[in-house]
Short mmCIF file of C-alpha atoms and ligand atoms in Angstrom, two decimals:
data_model
loop_
_atom_site.label_atom_id
_atom_site.label_comp_id
_atom_site.label_asym_id
_atom_site.label_seq_id
_atom_site.Cartn_x
_atom_site.Cartn_y
_atom_site.Cartn_z
CA UNK A 1 6.93 10.50 9.49
CA UNK A 2 5.60 10.94 5.98
CA UNK A 3 7.78 12.63 3.47
CA UNK A 4 7.39 14.11 0.06
CA UNK A 5 9.98 14.71 -2.55
CA UNK A 6 11.62 18.02 -2.48
CA UNK A 7 13.04 18.53 -5.94
CA UNK A 8 15.21 21.35 -4.66
CA UNK A 9 16.66 19.31 -1.77
CA UNK A 10 17.29 16.33 -4.02
CA UNK A 11 19.02 18.47 -6.63
CA UNK A 12 21.23 20.01 -3.94
CA UNK A 13 22.15 16.54 -2.73
CA UNK A 14 23.06 15.47 -6.22
CA UNK A 15 25.17 18.51 -6.89
CA UNK A 16 27.24 17.98 -3.78
CA UNK A 17 27.32 14.22 -3.92
CA UNK A 18 30.50 12.36 -4.65
CA UNK A 19 28.20 10.00 -6.49
CA UNK A 20 27.78 12.33 -9.37
CA UNK A 21 30.59 10.69 -11.25
CA UNK A 22 30.78 9.84 -14.87
CA UNK A 23 30.19 6.26 -15.86
CA UNK A 24 27.32 3.91 -16.31
CA UNK A 25 27.02 2.03 -13.06
CA UNK A 26 23.67 1.34 -11.41
CA UNK A 27 24.31 4.36 -9.19
CA UNK A 28 24.88 6.55 -12.26
CA UNK A 29 21.69 5.28 -13.85
CA UNK A 30 19.67 5.98 -10.70
CA UNK A 31 21.15 9.39 -9.90
CA UNK A 32 20.89 10.40 -13.56
CA UNK A 33 17.14 9.78 -13.69
CA UNK A 34 15.10 12.74 -12.42
CA UNK A 35 12.14 10.46 -11.70
CA UNK A 36 14.32 8.61 -9.18
CA UNK A 37 15.43 11.64 -7.16
CA UNK A 38 13.59 10.55 -4.01
CA UNK A 39 15.33 7.18 -4.14
CA UNK A 40 18.62 8.99 -4.70
CA UNK A 41 17.95 11.22 -1.69
CA UNK A 42 17.10 8.25 0.51
CA UNK A 43 20.34 6.55 -0.48
CA UNK A 44 22.51 9.58 0.01
CA UNK A 45 21.13 12.23 2.38
CA UNK A 46 21.42 10.18 5.55
CA UNK A 47 18.00 11.00 7.00
CA UNK A 48 16.97 7.34 7.20
CA UNK A 49 20.41 5.85 7.67
CA UNK A 50 23.80 5.56 6.07
CA UNK A 51 23.67 3.62 2.83
CA UNK A 52 27.19 4.34 1.60
CA UNK A 53 28.13 0.68 1.62
CA UNK A 54 25.12 -0.22 -0.54
CA UNK A 55 25.95 2.71 -2.83
CA UNK A 56 29.52 1.38 -3.12
CA UNK A 57 28.24 -2.07 -3.97
CA UNK A 58 26.06 -0.65 -6.71
CA UNK A 59 28.73 1.63 -8.14
CA UNK A 60 31.47 -0.91 -8.71
CA UNK A 61 31.07 -3.80 -11.12
CA UNK A 62 33.58 -5.88 -9.18
CA UNK A 63 30.76 -6.35 -6.65
CA UNK A 64 28.57 -8.31 -9.01
CA UNK A 65 25.58 -7.51 -11.15
CA UNK A 66 22.21 -6.50 -9.75
CA UNK A 67 18.68 -5.85 -10.92
CA UNK A 68 16.97 -2.95 -9.16
CA UNK A 69 13.23 -2.30 -9.11
CA UNK A 70 13.48 1.43 -8.52
CA UNK A 71 10.38 3.22 -7.17
CA UNK A 72 9.64 6.47 -8.97
CA UNK A 73 9.23 9.71 -7.03
CA UNK A 74 5.44 9.45 -6.93
CA UNK A 75 5.72 5.83 -5.76
CA UNK A 76 6.92 7.16 -2.40
CA UNK A 77 3.85 9.39 -1.88
CA UNK A 78 2.17 8.29 1.32
CA UNK A 79 4.73 5.61 2.08
CA UNK A 80 5.84 5.64 5.66
CA UNK A 81 9.53 5.05 6.26
CA UNK A 82 10.70 5.57 9.80
CA UNK A 83 14.26 4.36 10.17
CA UNK A 84 17.22 2.68 8.56
CA UNK A 85 16.38 -0.96 9.40
CA UNK A 86 13.03 -0.38 7.82
CA UNK A 87 14.58 1.17 4.71
CA UNK A 88 17.33 -1.46 4.53
CA UNK A 89 14.73 -4.22 4.36
CA UNK A 90 12.65 -2.35 1.82
CA UNK A 91 15.67 -1.67 -0.42
CA UNK A 92 16.81 -5.32 -0.19
CA UNK A 93 13.34 -6.35 -1.32
CA UNK A 94 13.86 -4.24 -4.47
CA UNK A 95 17.18 -5.90 -5.32
CA UNK A 96 17.78 -9.11 -7.25
CA UNK A 97 21.13 -10.80 -7.73
CA UNK A 98 22.23 -10.78 -11.36
CA UNK A 99 21.23 -8.72 -14.35
CA UNK A 100 17.68 -9.52 -15.46
CA UNK A 101 16.48 -7.49 -18.45
CA UNK A 102 12.73 -7.65 -19.04
CA UNK A 103 13.26 -10.06 -21.93
CA UNK A 104 14.27 -12.70 -19.34
CA UNK A 105 10.81 -12.73 -17.79
CA UNK A 106 8.39 -15.12 -19.47
CA UNK A 107 4.70 -14.51 -19.97
CA UNK A 108 2.86 -15.27 -16.71
CA UNK A 109 4.44 -15.55 -13.27
CA UNK A 110 8.17 -15.33 -12.65
CA UNK A 111 9.00 -16.01 -9.01
CA UNK A 112 12.30 -14.37 -8.21
CA UNK A 113 14.19 -14.35 -4.91
CA UNK A 114 15.18 -10.87 -3.75
CA UNK A 115 18.13 -9.91 -1.57
CA UNK A 116 15.85 -9.66 1.50
CA UNK A 117 16.93 -12.40 3.90
CA UNK A 118 16.17 -10.72 7.23
CA UNK A 119 14.46 -13.44 9.31
CA UNK A 120 11.73 -11.01 10.37
CA UNK A 121 10.37 -11.28 6.83
CA UNK A 122 11.95 -14.38 5.41
CA UNK A 123 10.25 -17.66 6.29
CA UNK A 124 11.26 -19.41 3.14
CA UNK A 125 13.37 -22.56 3.22
CA UNK A 126 15.99 -21.05 0.94
CA UNK A 127 16.80 -17.88 -0.93
CA UNK A 128 15.39 -14.49 -0.11
CA UNK A 129 11.79 -13.32 0.08
CA UNK A 130 10.46 -13.55 -3.49
CA UNK A 131 8.61 -11.14 -5.73
CA UNK A 132 6.39 -12.29 -8.57
CA UNK A 133 7.21 -10.54 -11.83
CA UNK A 134 4.05 -11.11 -13.81
CA UNK A 135 4.10 -10.49 -17.53
CA UNK A 136 0.95 -10.09 -19.57
CA UNK A 137 1.70 -8.93 -23.09
CA UNK A 138 3.37 -5.55 -22.78
CA UNK A 139 2.25 -5.04 -19.17
CA UNK A 140 4.79 -6.05 -16.53
CA UNK A 141 3.76 -6.03 -12.88
CA UNK A 142 5.76 -6.79 -9.79
CA UNK A 143 3.49 -8.49 -7.25
CA UNK A 144 4.21 -8.46 -3.52
CA UNK A 145 1.42 -10.21 -1.65
CA UNK A 146 -1.94 -9.27 -3.10
CA UNK A 147 -0.64 -5.91 -4.33
CA UNK A 148 1.46 -4.92 -7.30
CA UNK A 149 3.53 -2.20 -8.89
CA UNK A 150 3.59 -1.52 -12.64
CA UNK A 151 6.96 -1.42 -14.35
CA UNK A 152 6.78 2.02 -15.96
CA UNK A 153 10.25 2.10 -17.52
CA UNK A 154 12.04 -1.19 -18.08
CA UNK A 155 15.63 -1.95 -19.04
CA UNK A 156 17.61 1.08 -17.95
CA UNK A 157 20.89 -0.70 -18.52
CA UNK A 158 24.02 -0.18 -16.44
CA UNK A 159 27.49 -1.71 -16.66
CA UNK A 160 26.71 -3.77 -13.55
CA UNK A 161 23.04 -4.54 -13.98
CA UNK A 162 19.69 -3.10 -14.92
CA UNK A 163 17.11 -0.74 -13.41
CA UNK A 164 13.38 -1.19 -13.91
CA UNK A 165 11.38 1.82 -12.71
CA UNK A 166 8.15 0.96 -10.86
CA UNK A 167 5.22 3.08 -9.69
CA UNK A 168 4.84 1.72 -6.16
CA UNK A 169 7.13 0.78 -3.30
CA UNK A 170 7.26 -3.00 -2.83
CA UNK A 171 6.59 -4.08 0.75
CA UNK A 172 7.68 -7.52 1.96
CA UNK A 173 4.68 -9.88 2.00
CA UNK A 174 2.68 -10.29 5.17
CA UNK A 175 1.28 -13.30 7.06
CA UNK A 176 -1.32 -15.65 5.59
CA UNK A 177 -4.41 -14.13 7.17
CA UNK A 178 -3.50 -10.50 6.33
CA UNK A 179 -2.56 -11.38 2.76
CA UNK A 180 -5.70 -13.46 2.28
CA UNK A 181 -7.83 -10.56 3.53
CA UNK A 182 -6.16 -8.25 1.01
CA UNK A 183 -6.93 -10.81 -1.66
CA UNK A 184 -10.63 -10.73 -0.72
CA UNK A 185 -10.70 -14.15 0.95
CA UNK A 186 -12.74 -13.00 3.94
CA UNK A 187 -14.56 -16.27 4.54
CA UNK A 188 -11.42 -18.34 4.34
CA UNK A 189 -9.83 -16.02 6.92
CA UNK A 190 -12.93 -16.30 9.12
CA UNK A 191 -12.75 -20.07 8.87
CA UNK A 192 -9.08 -20.07 9.88
CA UNK A 193 -9.87 -17.83 12.82
CA UNK A 194 -12.96 -19.67 13.96
CA UNK A 195 -11.02 -22.93 14.11
CA UNK A 196 -7.99 -21.33 15.78
CA UNK A 197 -5.89 -22.30 12.78
CA UNK A 198 -4.47 -18.86 12.00
CA UNK A 199 -1.40 -19.01 14.20
CA UNK A 200 -0.60 -22.57 13.14
CA UNK A 201 -0.69 -21.73 9.45
CA UNK A 202 1.35 -18.54 9.99
CA UNK A 203 4.06 -20.46 11.82
CA UNK A 204 4.66 -22.80 8.89
CA UNK A 205 7.51 -22.13 6.51
CA UNK A 206 7.47 -22.77 2.78
CA UNK A 207 3.84 -23.78 2.25
CA UNK A 208 1.33 -23.69 -0.57
CA UNK A 209 -2.27 -22.81 0.25
CA UNK A 210 -5.16 -23.56 -2.07
CA UNK A 211 -7.59 -21.05 -0.58
CA UNK A 212 -11.29 -21.33 -1.46
CA UNK A 213 -12.85 -18.01 -2.48
CA UNK A 214 -15.90 -16.53 -0.77
CA UNK A 215 -18.23 -18.10 -3.32
CA UNK A 216 -16.97 -21.55 -2.38
CA UNK A 217 -18.11 -20.97 1.21
CA UNK A 218 -21.59 -19.87 0.24
CA UNK A 219 -23.14 -23.33 0.12
CA UNK A 220 -24.23 -24.97 3.34
CA UNK A 221 -22.24 -28.09 2.53
CA UNK A 222 -19.97 -27.43 5.47
CA UNK A 223 -22.72 -27.11 8.05
CA UNK A 224 -22.55 -30.77 8.97
CA UNK A 225 -18.99 -30.49 10.22
CA UNK A 226 -17.88 -29.49 13.67
CA UNK A 227 -15.05 -27.10 14.35
CA UNK A 228 -12.37 -29.78 14.58
CA UNK A 229 -13.50 -31.30 11.31
CA UNK A 230 -13.59 -27.89 9.70
CA UNK A 231 -10.00 -27.33 10.85
CA UNK A 232 -9.07 -30.60 9.19
CA UNK A 233 -10.84 -29.53 6.00
CA UNK A 234 -8.83 -26.31 6.01
CA UNK A 235 -5.61 -28.26 6.61
CA UNK A 236 -6.51 -30.32 3.54
CA UNK A 237 -5.97 -27.13 1.52
CA UNK A 238 -2.44 -26.61 2.83
CA UNK A 239 0.58 -28.31 1.35
CA UNK A 240 4.16 -28.47 2.58
CA UNK A 241 6.49 -27.12 -0.12
CA UNK A 242 6.41 -24.22 -2.53
CA UNK A 243 4.29 -25.06 -5.55
CA UNK A 244 4.20 -21.90 -7.60
CA UNK A 245 2.28 -21.98 -10.87
CA UNK A 246 5.67 -22.17 -12.54
CA UNK A 247 6.32 -25.52 -10.81
CA UNK A 248 3.08 -26.93 -12.15
CA UNK A 249 2.89 -25.78 -15.73
CA UNK A 250 4.89 -28.70 -17.08
CA UNK A 251 2.80 -31.46 -15.51
CA UNK A 252 2.06 -34.11 -18.06
CA UNK A 253 0.00 -36.38 -15.83
CA UNK A 254 -2.09 -35.84 -12.69
CA UNK A 255 -0.03 -35.30 -9.57
CA UNK A 256 -0.88 -36.66 -6.14
CA UNK A 257 -0.32 -34.03 -3.47
CA UNK A 258 0.02 -34.81 0.23
CA UNK A 259 -1.63 -32.23 2.44
CA UNK A 260 -1.33 -31.10 6.03
CA UNK A 261 -4.52 -33.07 6.77
CA UNK A 262 -2.73 -36.28 5.89
CA UNK A 263 -4.82 -37.34 2.95
CA UNK A 264 -4.02 -36.45 -0.64
CA UNK A 265 -5.72 -34.69 -3.48
CA UNK A 266 -4.96 -34.85 -7.17
CA UNK A 267 -3.82 -31.89 -9.19
CA UNK A 268 -4.17 -31.94 -12.94
CA UNK A 269 -3.17 -29.36 -15.50
CA UNK A 270 -4.84 -29.48 -18.87
CA UNK A 271 -5.88 -27.01 -21.49
CA UNK A 272 -4.60 -24.10 -19.44
CA UNK A 273 -6.77 -24.94 -16.45
CA UNK A 274 -5.64 -26.37 -13.14
CA UNK A 275 -8.07 -28.81 -11.54
CA UNK A 276 -7.95 -30.26 -8.03
CA UNK A 277 -9.92 -33.42 -7.20
CA UNK A 278 -10.39 -34.60 -3.65
CA UNK A 279 -9.75 -38.11 -2.46
CA UNK A 280 -13.35 -39.27 -2.81
CA UNK A 281 -13.57 -37.83 -6.31
CA UNK A 282 -16.73 -36.00 -5.23
CA UNK A 283 -15.41 -32.47 -5.22
CA UNK A 284 -13.38 -30.71 -7.83
CA UNK A 285 -12.02 -27.19 -7.68
CA UNK A 286 -10.35 -24.99 -10.25
CA UNK A 287 -7.53 -22.58 -9.62
CA UNK A 288 -8.83 -19.13 -10.49
CA UNK A 289 -5.91 -16.95 -9.36
CA UNK A 290 -2.32 -17.97 -8.83
CA UNK A 291 0.84 -16.98 -7.01
CA UNK A 292 -0.22 -14.59 -4.26
CA UNK A 293 2.88 -14.43 -2.08
CA UNK A 294 2.78 -14.52 1.71
CA UNK A 295 5.75 -14.22 4.07
CA UNK A 296 5.87 -18.00 4.35
CA UNK A 297 4.69 -19.29 1.01
CA UNK A 298 2.12 -18.85 -1.69
CA UNK A 299 -1.67 -18.79 -2.04
CA UNK A 300 -3.61 -19.96 -5.08
CA UNK A 301 -7.33 -19.14 -5.04
CA UNK A 302 -9.73 -21.98 -5.91
CA UNK A 303 -13.47 -21.99 -6.52
CA UNK A 304 -14.64 -24.90 -4.34
CA UNK A 305 -13.91 -26.59 -1.03
CA UNK A 306 -12.28 -30.02 -1.07
CA UNK A 307 -13.14 -32.63 1.55
CA UNK A 308 -10.45 -34.95 2.97
CA UNK A 309 -10.91 -38.68 3.49
CA UNK A 310 -11.54 -38.54 7.23
CA UNK A 311 -14.37 -36.09 6.79
CA UNK A 312 -15.80 -37.58 3.63
CA UNK A 313 -16.34 -40.91 5.32
CA UNK A 314 -16.90 -40.26 8.99
CA UNK A 315 -19.70 -38.81 11.04
CA UNK A 316 -18.67 -37.17 14.26
CA UNK A 317 -18.82 -39.34 17.31
CA UNK A 318 -18.81 -37.90 20.75
CA UNK A 319 -16.25 -36.56 22.60
CA UNK A 320 -12.88 -35.78 23.82
CA UNK A 321 -12.81 -32.22 24.88
CA UNK A 322 -9.72 -30.50 23.64
CA UNK A 323 -8.16 -27.24 24.52
CA UNK A 324 -7.10 -24.79 21.92
CA UNK A 325 -3.44 -25.38 22.54
CA UNK A 326 -3.62 -29.08 21.83
CA UNK A 327 -6.59 -28.69 19.59
CA UNK A 328 -7.57 -27.42 16.25
CA UNK A 329 -4.95 -24.73 16.16
CA UNK A 330 -2.24 -27.34 16.35
CA UNK A 331 -3.53 -29.32 13.40
CA UNK A 332 -0.82 -27.80 11.35
CA UNK A 333 1.73 -29.28 13.70
CA UNK A 334 0.08 -32.63 14.41
CA UNK A 335 -2.17 -34.48 12.09
CA UNK A 336 -3.38 -36.97 14.69
CA UNK A 337 -6.01 -34.66 15.98
CA UNK A 338 -7.90 -34.93 12.73
CA UNK A 339 -8.88 -38.41 13.68
CA UNK A 340 -10.36 -37.36 16.96
CA UNK A 341 -13.95 -36.40 16.73
CA UNK A 342 -14.70 -33.62 19.10
CA UNK A 343 -18.00 -32.52 20.47
CA UNK A 344 -17.83 -28.79 20.57
CA UNK A 345 -20.09 -25.92 20.03
CA UNK A 346 -19.97 -25.66 16.33
CA UNK A 347 -22.47 -22.97 15.63
CA UNK A 348 -20.03 -20.13 16.15
CA UNK A 349 -17.68 -21.52 13.58
CA UNK A 350 -20.38 -21.69 10.97
CA UNK A 351 -21.95 -18.44 11.95
CA UNK A 352 -18.59 -16.89 11.12
CA UNK A 353 -18.42 -18.78 7.85
CA UNK A 354 -21.80 -17.61 6.68
CA UNK A 355 -20.99 -13.93 7.10
C1 NAG B 401 16.26 13.11 2.47
O1 NAG B 401 15.41 12.62 1.46
C2 NAG B 401 14.12 12.24 1.90
C3 NAG B 401 13.36 11.69 0.69
O2 NAG B 401 13.24 12.67 -0.30
C4 NAG B 401 13.41 13.41 2.55
O3 NAG B 401 12.19 12.98 3.10
C5 NAG B 401 14.27 14.00 3.66
O4 NAG B 401 13.66 15.13 4.18
C6 NAG B 401 15.65 14.34 3.12
N1 NAG B 401 16.50 14.85 4.19
C7 NAG B 401 17.29 15.91 4.02
C8 NAG B 401 18.15 16.25 5.20
O5 NAG B 401 17.29 16.55 2.99
C1 NAG B 402 35.95 -1.48 -7.00
O1 NAG B 402 36.10 -2.46 -5.97
C2 NAG B 402 37.40 -3.04 -5.98
C3 NAG B 402 37.39 -4.18 -4.96
O2 NAG B 402 36.67 -3.83 -3.83
C4 NAG B 402 38.44 -1.98 -5.69
O3 NAG B 402 39.72 -2.56 -5.75
C5 NAG B 402 38.33 -0.89 -6.75
O4 NAG B 402 39.22 0.17 -6.44
C6 NAG B 402 36.92 -0.34 -6.82
N1 NAG B 402 36.81 0.60 -7.93
C7 NAG B 402 36.23 1.78 -7.79
C8 NAG B 402 36.19 2.64 -9.03
O5 NAG B 402 35.77 2.19 -6.74
C1 NAG B 403 28.32 -8.91 -14.84
O1 NAG B 403 27.79 -8.89 -16.15
C2 NAG B 403 28.79 -8.76 -17.14
C3 NAG B 403 28.12 -8.52 -18.48
O2 NAG B 403 27.04 -9.40 -18.65
C4 NAG B 403 29.67 -10.00 -17.12
O3 NAG B 403 30.69 -9.89 -18.07
C5 NAG B 403 30.30 -10.12 -15.73
O4 NAG B 403 31.03 -11.31 -15.63
C6 NAG B 403 29.25 -10.10 -14.66
N1 NAG B 403 29.88 -10.00 -13.36
C7 NAG B 403 29.62 -10.81 -12.36
C8 NAG B 403 30.39 -10.60 -11.08
O5 NAG B 403 28.77 -11.68 -12.42
C1 NAG B 404 11.88 1.02 12.70
O1 NAG B 404 10.59 1.12 12.13
C2 NAG B 404 9.83 -0.04 12.27
C3 NAG B 404 8.55 0.10 11.48
O2 NAG B 404 8.04 1.38 11.50
C4 NAG B 404 9.58 -0.27 13.77
O3 NAG B 404 8.83 -1.46 13.93
C5 NAG B 404 10.93 -0.42 14.47
O4 NAG B 404 10.73 -0.56 15.85
C6 NAG B 404 11.80 0.77 14.20
N1 NAG B 404 13.14 0.49 14.71
C7 NAG B 404 13.86 1.41 15.35
C8 NAG B 404 15.23 1.00 15.77
O5 NAG B 404 13.42 2.53 15.57
C1 NAG B 405 15.53 -7.21 10.46
O1 NAG B 405 14.38 -6.40 10.40
C2 NAG B 405 13.91 -5.99 11.67
C3 NAG B 405 12.62 -5.24 11.47
O2 NAG B 405 12.76 -4.23 10.52
C4 NAG B 405 14.97 -5.15 12.35
O3 NAG B 405 14.52 -4.81 13.65
C5 NAG B 405 16.28 -5.93 12.44
O4 NAG B 405 17.30 -5.12 12.94
C6 NAG B 405 16.69 -6.44 11.07
N1 NAG B 405 17.84 -7.31 11.18
C7 NAG B 405 18.94 -7.12 10.48
C8 NAG B 405 20.04 -8.11 10.69
O5 NAG B 405 19.04 -6.21 9.68
C1 NAG B 406 22.79 -8.63 -1.09
O1 NAG B 406 22.99 -9.39 0.09
C2 NAG B 406 24.32 -9.83 0.27
C3 NAG B 406 24.33 -10.75 1.47
O2 NAG B 406 23.72 -10.14 2.56
C4 NAG B 406 25.24 -8.63 0.42
O3 NAG B 406 26.58 -9.06 0.53
C5 NAG B 406 25.10 -7.77 -0.84
O4 NAG B 406 25.87 -6.59 -0.68
C6 NAG B 406 23.66 -7.37 -1.04
N1 NAG B 406 23.56 -6.65 -2.29
C7 NAG B 406 22.91 -5.50 -2.42
C8 NAG B 406 22.92 -4.86 -3.76
O5 NAG B 406 22.28 -4.99 -1.51
C1 NAG B 407 -0.79 -1.59 -14.39
O1 NAG B 407 -1.08 -2.96 -14.18
C2 NAG B 407 -2.45 -3.28 -14.23
C3 NAG B 407 -2.61 -4.73 -13.81
O2 NAG B 407 -1.91 -5.58 -14.68
C4 NAG B 407 -2.98 -2.98 -15.60
O3 NAG B 407 -4.37 -3.27 -15.64
C5 NAG B 407 -2.75 -1.52 -15.95
O4 NAG B 407 -3.13 -1.29 -17.27
C6 NAG B 407 -1.27 -1.17 -15.77
N1 NAG B 407 -1.11 0.27 -15.93
C7 NAG B 407 -0.20 0.78 -16.73
C8 NAG B 407 -0.16 2.27 -16.77
O5 NAG B 407 0.55 0.08 -17.38
C1 NAG B 408 -11.67 -14.83 15.86
O1 NAG B 408 -12.41 -15.77 16.61
C2 NAG B 408 -12.61 -15.39 17.95
C3 NAG B 408 -13.32 -16.54 18.62
O2 NAG B 408 -12.49 -17.69 18.58
C4 NAG B 408 -13.44 -14.11 17.99
O3 NAG B 408 -13.59 -13.69 19.33
C5 NAG B 408 -12.71 -13.03 17.19
O4 NAG B 408 -13.52 -11.88 17.12
C6 NAG B 408 -12.42 -13.51 15.81
N1 NAG B 408 -11.59 -12.52 15.13
C7 NAG B 408 -11.86 -12.11 13.91
C8 NAG B 408 -10.91 -11.11 13.34
O5 NAG B 408 -12.81 -12.54 13.27
C1 NAG B 409 -10.06 -20.92 20.11
O1 NAG B 409 -9.23 -20.38 21.12
C2 NAG B 409 -9.94 -19.64 22.10
C3 NAG B 409 -8.95 -18.97 23.03
O2 NAG B 409 -7.85 -19.80 23.29
C4 NAG B 409 -10.90 -20.60 22.82
O3 NAG B 409 -11.66 -19.86 23.77
C5 NAG B 409 -11.85 -21.20 21.80
O4 NAG B 409 -12.69 -22.15 22.39
C6 NAG B 409 -11.08 -21.87 20.70
N1 NAG B 409 -12.02 -22.26 19.65
C7 NAG B 409 -11.98 -23.42 19.05
C8 NAG B 409 -13.00 -23.64 17.99
O5 NAG B 409 -11.15 -24.27 19.34
C1 NAG B 410 -3.27 -12.44 11.60
O1 NAG B 410 -3.05 -13.42 12.58
C2 NAG B 410 -2.14 -13.04 13.59
C3 NAG B 410 -1.96 -14.24 14.50
O2 NAG B 410 -1.09 -15.17 13.91
C4 NAG B 410 -2.67 -11.84 14.33
O3 NAG B 410 -1.73 -11.39 15.28
C5 NAG B 410 -2.93 -10.71 13.34
O4 NAG B 410 -3.55 -9.63 14.01
C6 NAG B 410 -3.85 -11.18 12.24
N1 NAG B 410 -3.98 -10.13 11.23
C7 NAG B 410 -5.14 -9.66 10.82
C8 NAG B 410 -5.11 -8.60 9.78
O5 NAG B 410 -6.19 -10.10 11.26
C1 NAG B 411 9.44 -24.94 -7.38
O1 NAG B 411 10.46 -24.33 -8.13
C2 NAG B 411 11.39 -23.61 -7.35
C3 NAG B 411 12.41 -23.01 -8.30
O2 NAG B 411 11.78 -22.31 -9.30
C4 NAG B 411 12.07 -24.52 -6.36
O3 NAG B 411 12.89 -23.76 -5.52
C5 NAG B 411 11.02 -25.22 -5.51
O4 NAG B 411 11.64 -26.16 -4.67
C6 NAG B 411 10.02 -25.93 -6.41
N1 NAG B 411 8.96 -26.52 -5.59
C7 NAG B 411 8.76 -27.82 -5.48
C8 NAG B 411 7.66 -28.22 -4.56
O5 NAG B 411 9.42 -28.65 -6.10
C1 NAG B 412 8.93 -26.19 -18.09
O1 NAG B 412 9.24 -26.42 -19.43
C2 NAG B 412 9.90 -25.31 -20.04
C3 NAG B 412 10.04 -25.63 -21.53
O2 NAG B 412 10.37 -26.96 -21.70
C4 NAG B 412 11.26 -25.12 -19.36
O3 NAG B 412 11.93 -24.02 -19.92
C5 NAG B 412 11.03 -24.86 -17.89
O4 NAG B 412 12.27 -24.76 -17.20
C6 NAG B 412 10.20 -25.97 -17.26
N1 NAG B 412 9.86 -25.58 -15.91
C7 NAG B 412 10.04 -26.38 -14.88
C8 NAG B 412 9.63 -25.84 -13.56
O5 NAG B 412 10.51 -27.51 -14.99
#
């Protein structure tokens, strides 16, 4: 069911609500802001569930301090909310423990764990599903996956926290392939699919993906590799652990990173640019977009494809036929397979890549 704000209904709710109390709690700040009347209605009118316990938490400073990214009325236009579990998750994703005024967010990415810990959405090793509060001069955006909301009114201060009004509803990030598609990484997604690597990468928890952009796939440099080798090349772009840009900014010397393909690449930060060099030193890539959150980690977009040791040095030999269950798709679980050269029909993989 889609809904629109009814100013009249919301006003009626407010007038009769026990919430309309004096004071300066988060609840007072939200209910007192006419641009947050849809949010107020959702919290209080019961249509999508009973949120009285959340309202209590937010009205009493003995329950801690919270930062709320509060969607404005127009932010809810076209947003589909069907039931209370849905809304509970969405609201948790807008809530951060502690009071974080905008002055606490540094220029660039700020990766902040939200209160969303429901295991349907949370495949992070610790903390809740994060948002990326990205600051660029006076513009503050809250990124969720490839999408973002603008902060339209920051620092509405309450006795137990702060409310930042945003112009879109934040949705918990999605899986790797869906997020990558939204980020315009069509060829990377095709490559994952054509090598049956999609499920394997989605099942991982707490990973960093250096995803080559479409331009990186446009050369025919990959045409000499078979599907198994291509899967290994993709695995070379996946790293166990959460390396947000904020983890890498302080690097003073090149860092060796172990990948899911077994072999390493080097990551170097200098002069504001992040450079990756593969093990042979033949290929370098630059990070061109950072910190796109997925439900299990983070994607950084790079402008070239790196080649791991096994593929840089070896030419396919013939043979072991492998099934998809023990095969390429499981590369992300077992690295051994990368050493097995497999004779397979490779054209379909590359046909997909060249789209
Ligand atoms: C409660 O508020 C929501 C959001 O404004 C609205 O869609 C719904 O119709 C309201 N329900 C009632 C009973 O007023
Ligand atoms: C706030 O919460 C505390 C502890 O739960 C309770 O004792 C107190 O009465 C509450 N205050 C208000 C104004 O609800
Ligand atoms: C909430 O913030 C206030 C003011 O910064 C502080 O005094 C208080 O200790 C905080 N409460 C909790 C539970 O962290
Ligand atoms: C709640 O809504 C979500 C998403 O629309 C749906 O997947 C889920 O099955 C619904 N749950 C209930 C209890 O209706
Ligand atoms: C987690 O979210 C899913 C999907 O919205 C829902 O079905 C489930 O009830 C939620 N679990 C808890 C503990 O809220
Ligand atoms: C955040 O999550 C914790 C643990 O589930 C819960 O106790 C707390 O009430 C939540 N806070 C808010 C504001 O939703
Ligand atoms: C919203 O954010 C985008 C992306 O940072 C920016 O280009 C745009 O100017 C912002 N809009 C407003 C109204 O601040
Ligand atoms: C994924 O690859 C399979 C072949 O393995 C193909 O049938 C399917 O259409 C592809 N899906 C997408 C979304 O490209
Ligand atoms: C991918 O999986 C499908 C279905 O399990 C299988 O038919 C196909 O051969 C596999 N492709 C590769 C490249 O392993
Ligand atoms: C992403 O991959 C999963 C398999 O892990 C699949 O179920 C889903 O449909 C894919 N999403 C898109 C947008 O292709
Ligand atoms: C990156 O920093 C976050 C805290 O900001 C930390 O949780 C995470 O473990 C760090 N990642 C690595 C790979 O050290
Ligand atoms: C990077 O250095 C800055 C300034 O020295 C410091 O505030 C920040 O915590 C450091 N970040 C990490 C991830 O170590």
